[in-house]
Coordinates of C-alpha atoms in Angstrom, one line a residue:
X46 CA -23.3 -72.1 -5.3
X47 CA -22.3 -70.3 -8.4
X48 CA -23.8 -73.0 -10.6
X49 CA -27.1 -72.8 -8.7
X50 CA -27.2 -69.0 -9.2
X51 CA -26.7 -69.4 -12.9
X52 CA -29.5 -72.0 -13.2
X53 CA -31.8 -69.7 -11.2
X54 CA -31.0 -66.8 -13.4
X55 CA -31.7 -68.8 -16.5
X56 CA -35.0 -70.0 -15.1
X57 CA -36.1 -66.4 -14.3
X58 CA -35.1 -65.1 -17.7
X59 CA -37.0 -68.0 -19.4
X60 CA -40.1 -67.2 -17.3
X61 CA -39.9 -63.5 -18.2
X62 CA -39.4 -64.3 -21.9
X63 CA -42.3 -66.7 -21.9
X64 CA -44.6 -64.2 -20.3
X65 CA -43.6 -61.5 -22.8
X66 CA -44.3 -63.9 -25.7
X67 CA -47.8 -64.6 -24.3
X68 CA -48.5 -60.9 -23.9
X69 CA -47.3 -60.2 -27.5
X70 CA -49.7 -62.8 -28.8
X71 CA -52.7 -61.4 -27.1
X72 CA -54.9 -59.3 -29.5
X73 CA -54.6 -55.5 -28.9
X74 CA -58.2 -54.9 -29.7
X75 CA -61.3 -57.2 -29.4
X76 CA -62.6 -56.7 -33.0
X77 CA -61.5 -59.0 -35.8
X78 CA -59.1 -58.2 -38.7
X79 CA -60.7 -58.9 -42.1
X80 CA -59.4 -59.1 -45.6
X81 CA -62.0 -57.7 -48.0
X82 CA -61.4 -58.9 -51.5
X83 CA -65.0 -58.7 -52.7
X84 CA -66.3 -59.5 -56.2
X85 CA -66.8 -57.4 -59.3
X86 CA -70.4 -56.0 -59.8
X87 CA -72.2 -53.3 -61.7
X88 CA -75.2 -51.1 -61.1
X89 CA -78.3 -52.1 -62.9
X90 CA -78.9 -50.0 -66.0
X91 CA -81.5 -47.2 -65.7
X92 CA -82.7 -44.5 -68.1
X93 CA -80.4 -41.7 -68.9
X94 CA -81.2 -39.6 -65.9
X95 CA -81.9 -42.5 -63.5
X96 CA -79.8 -42.9 -60.3
X97 CA -79.4 -45.5 -57.7
X98 CA -79.6 -44.2 -54.1
X99 CA -76.8 -45.2 -51.7
X100 CA -76.7 -45.1 -47.9
X101 CA -74.2 -44.8 -45.1
X102 CA -75.5 -48.0 -43.5
X103 CA -77.3 -51.3 -44.3
X104 CA -80.9 -49.8 -44.4
X105 CA -82.7 -46.6 -45.3
X106 CA -82.8 -45.3 -41.7
X107 CA -79.1 -44.3 -42.3
X108 CA -78.3 -41.0 -44.0
X109 CA -78.2 -41.0 -47.8
X110 CA -74.7 -41.3 -49.3
X111 CA -75.6 -39.9 -52.7
X112 CA -77.3 -41.1 -55.8
X113 CA -75.3 -42.6 -58.7
X114 CA -75.7 -43.1 -62.5
X115 CA -74.6 -46.5 -63.7
X116 CA -72.8 -45.0 -66.7
X117 CA -70.5 -43.0 -64.5
X118 CA -69.3 -46.0 -62.4
X119 CA -65.6 -46.7 -63.4
X120 CA -65.4 -49.8 -61.3
X121 CA -67.3 -51.5 -58.4
X122 CA -66.7 -54.4 -56.1
X123 CA -69.2 -55.8 -53.7
X124 CA -67.4 -56.3 -50.3
X125 CA -70.2 -58.1 -48.3
X126 CA -74.0 -58.2 -47.8
X127 CA -76.0 -57.3 -44.7
X128 CA -79.6 -58.1 -45.0
X129 CA -80.9 -56.6 -48.3
X130 CA -78.0 -54.1 -48.6
X131 CA -74.5 -54.5 -50.0
X132 CA -71.4 -52.5 -49.2
X133 CA -69.8 -51.6 -52.5
X134 CA -66.3 -50.2 -53.1
X135 CA -66.9 -47.9 -56.1
X136 CA -64.8 -45.6 -58.2
X137 CA -67.2 -42.9 -59.6
X138 CA -66.3 -40.5 -62.4
X139 CA -67.4 -37.3 -60.6
X140 CA -67.0 -38.3 -57.0
X141 CA -63.9 -40.4 -56.6
X142 CA -63.5 -43.6 -54.7
X143 CA -65.9 -44.6 -51.9
X144 CA -67.5 -47.5 -50.0
X145 CA -71.3 -47.1 -49.7
X146 CA -74.3 -49.3 -49.3
X147 CA -76.7 -50.1 -52.1
X148 CA -79.9 -52.1 -52.0
X149 CA -79.5 -55.6 -53.3
X150 CA -81.9 -54.8 -56.2
X151 CA -79.5 -52.1 -57.4
X152 CA -76.8 -54.5 -58.4
X153 CA -76.1 -57.0 -61.2
X154 CA -74.4 -60.3 -60.3
X155 CA -75.2 -60.0 -56.6
X156 CA -76.4 -63.5 -56.0
X157 CA -73.2 -64.9 -54.5
X158 CA -71.8 -62.1 -52.3
X159 CA -70.6 -63.1 -48.8
X160 CA -73.2 -62.4 -46.1
X161 CA -71.8 -60.7 -43.0
X162 CA -73.4 -59.8 -39.7
X163 CA -70.6 -57.9 -38.0
X164 CA -70.6 -57.5 -34.2
X165 CA -70.2 -53.9 -32.9
X166 CA -67.4 -53.2 -30.3
X167 CA -67.6 -50.0 -28.3
X168 CA -64.6 -47.7 -28.8
X169 CA -63.5 -44.1 -28.6
X170 CA -61.4 -41.7 -30.8
X171 CA -58.2 -40.6 -29.2
X172 CA -57.7 -37.4 -31.3
X173 CA -59.6 -35.3 -33.9
X174 CA -60.3 -37.4 -37.0
X175 CA -61.7 -36.9 -40.5
X176 CA -63.7 -40.1 -41.5
X177 CA -63.0 -41.5 -44.9
X178 CA -65.2 -43.4 -47.3
X179 CA -62.8 -46.3 -47.5
X180 CA -59.8 -47.9 -45.9
X181 CA -57.1 -45.7 -47.2
X182 CA -56.1 -42.1 -48.1
X183 CA -57.1 -42.6 -51.7
X184 CA -60.7 -42.6 -50.7
X185 CA -62.9 -39.5 -50.4
X186 CA -63.6 -37.7 -47.1
X187 CA -67.1 -37.7 -45.7
X188 CA -68.7 -34.3 -46.4
X189 CA -72.0 -32.7 -45.6
X190 CA -73.6 -30.7 -48.4
X191 CA -75.8 -27.8 -47.4
X192 CA -77.9 -26.0 -50.0
X193 CA -77.4 -22.3 -50.5
X194 CA -79.6 -20.2 -48.3
X195 CA -80.5 -18.2 -51.5
X196 CA -81.8 -21.3 -53.3
X197 CA -85.5 -20.4 -53.1
X198 CA -85.2 -16.9 -54.3
X199 CA -86.6 -15.8 -57.7
X200 CA -84.2 -14.6 -60.5
X201 CA -85.3 -11.0 -59.9
X202 CA -84.6 -11.2 -56.2
X203 CA -81.2 -12.7 -56.9
X204 CA -80.4 -10.0 -59.4
X205 CA -81.3 -7.3 -56.9
X206 CA -79.0 -8.8 -54.3
X207 CA -76.0 -9.8 -56.5
X208 CA -76.2 -8.1 -59.8
X209 CA -74.2 -10.2 -62.3
X210 CA -74.8 -13.8 -63.4
X211 CA -71.4 -14.9 -62.0
X212 CA -72.2 -13.6 -58.6
X213 CA -75.6 -15.2 -58.7
X214 CA -74.1 -18.6 -59.6
X215 CA -71.6 -18.3 -56.7
X216 CA -74.4 -17.4 -54.3
X217 CA -76.4 -20.5 -55.3
X218 CA -73.5 -23.0 -54.8
X219 CA -74.1 -25.5 -52.1
X220 CA -71.6 -25.6 -49.2
X221 CA -69.5 -28.7 -48.7
X222 CA -68.1 -29.2 -45.2
X223 CA -65.8 -32.0 -44.2
X224 CA -67.1 -34.0 -41.3
X225 CA -64.6 -34.0 -38.3
X226 CA -65.0 -36.1 -35.2
X227 CA -63.9 -34.6 -31.9
X228 CA -61.4 -36.4 -29.6
X229 CA -63.4 -38.6 -27.3
X230 CA -66.2 -39.4 -29.8
X231 CA -67.9 -42.7 -29.1
X232 CA -67.8 -45.1 -32.0
X233 CA -68.8 -48.7 -32.7
X234 CA -66.1 -50.7 -34.5
X235 CA -67.0 -53.7 -36.6
X236 CA -63.6 -54.8 -37.9
X237 CA -60.2 -53.7 -38.9
X238 CA -58.3 -54.1 -42.2
X239 CA -54.8 -55.4 -42.4
X240 CA -53.6 -51.9 -43.6
X241 CA -54.7 -50.3 -40.4
X242 CA -58.3 -48.9 -40.8
X243 CA -61.4 -49.7 -38.8
X244 CA -64.9 -49.7 -40.2
X245 CA -67.1 -48.0 -37.6
X246 CA -70.5 -46.5 -36.9
X247 CA -70.9 -43.1 -35.2
X248 CA -73.2 -40.1 -35.1
X249 CA -72.2 -36.8 -36.7
X250 CA -73.8 -33.8 -38.4
X251 CA -75.1 -36.2 -41.1
X252 CA -76.8 -38.3 -38.5
X253 CA -75.9 -42.0 -38.0
X254 CA -73.3 -43.2 -40.5
X255 CA -70.7 -45.8 -41.1
X256 CA -67.2 -44.9 -42.4
X257 CA -63.5 -45.6 -42.0
X258 CA -61.1 -44.3 -39.3
X259 CA -57.3 -44.9 -38.8
X260 CA -57.0 -47.8 -36.3
X261 CA -54.1 -46.2 -34.4
X262 CA -56.3 -43.5 -33.1
X263 CA -59.2 -45.7 -31.9
X264 CA -59.2 -47.2 -28.5
X265 CA -61.4 -50.1 -27.3
X266 CA -63.6 -49.2 -24.3

């Protein structure tokens, strides 16, 4: 009897252990995990004041993500191509590091970049989050720049309101507000990186954009 009890106990433990192994191997989230090595590229040369327009998504219906001078690019790597737009991981002299989309025609050496058509998976934020422009804390936050409400005034009008030149310059500065997503914000996740960031699309004060969020605070729906 004792021997049968021991055998039964071993079988039960084996079954429990086997089920736990299966559960551990099941993916936590439905979206894929990708490694993005990319390839080195550069922005095509323009005249001294020329800039290449970037976007927060792979077509010009997305919000603009700034305009950039080729001479100020410290480094740039093309991560992948969607249609006629390429996601570029760029370090820019006056703006820091960021991943933004450029038109195919804006880049040199863009003829062998990996094509990607990522599937969107519905998800939701589980806390307040500040989107970043890349998969890591060394990337810039997403900000909304609002022109000064005094921008259209004449110099005489500005002088009557503020007096000195320093005060006028301060009044004309654009406001830069960091974008924050509320808890419970709906997002569409495309993929996750091995260091724990998801590339996602969502709506905010800038409109419809794509940016990066910490995966631990994103839950699949």
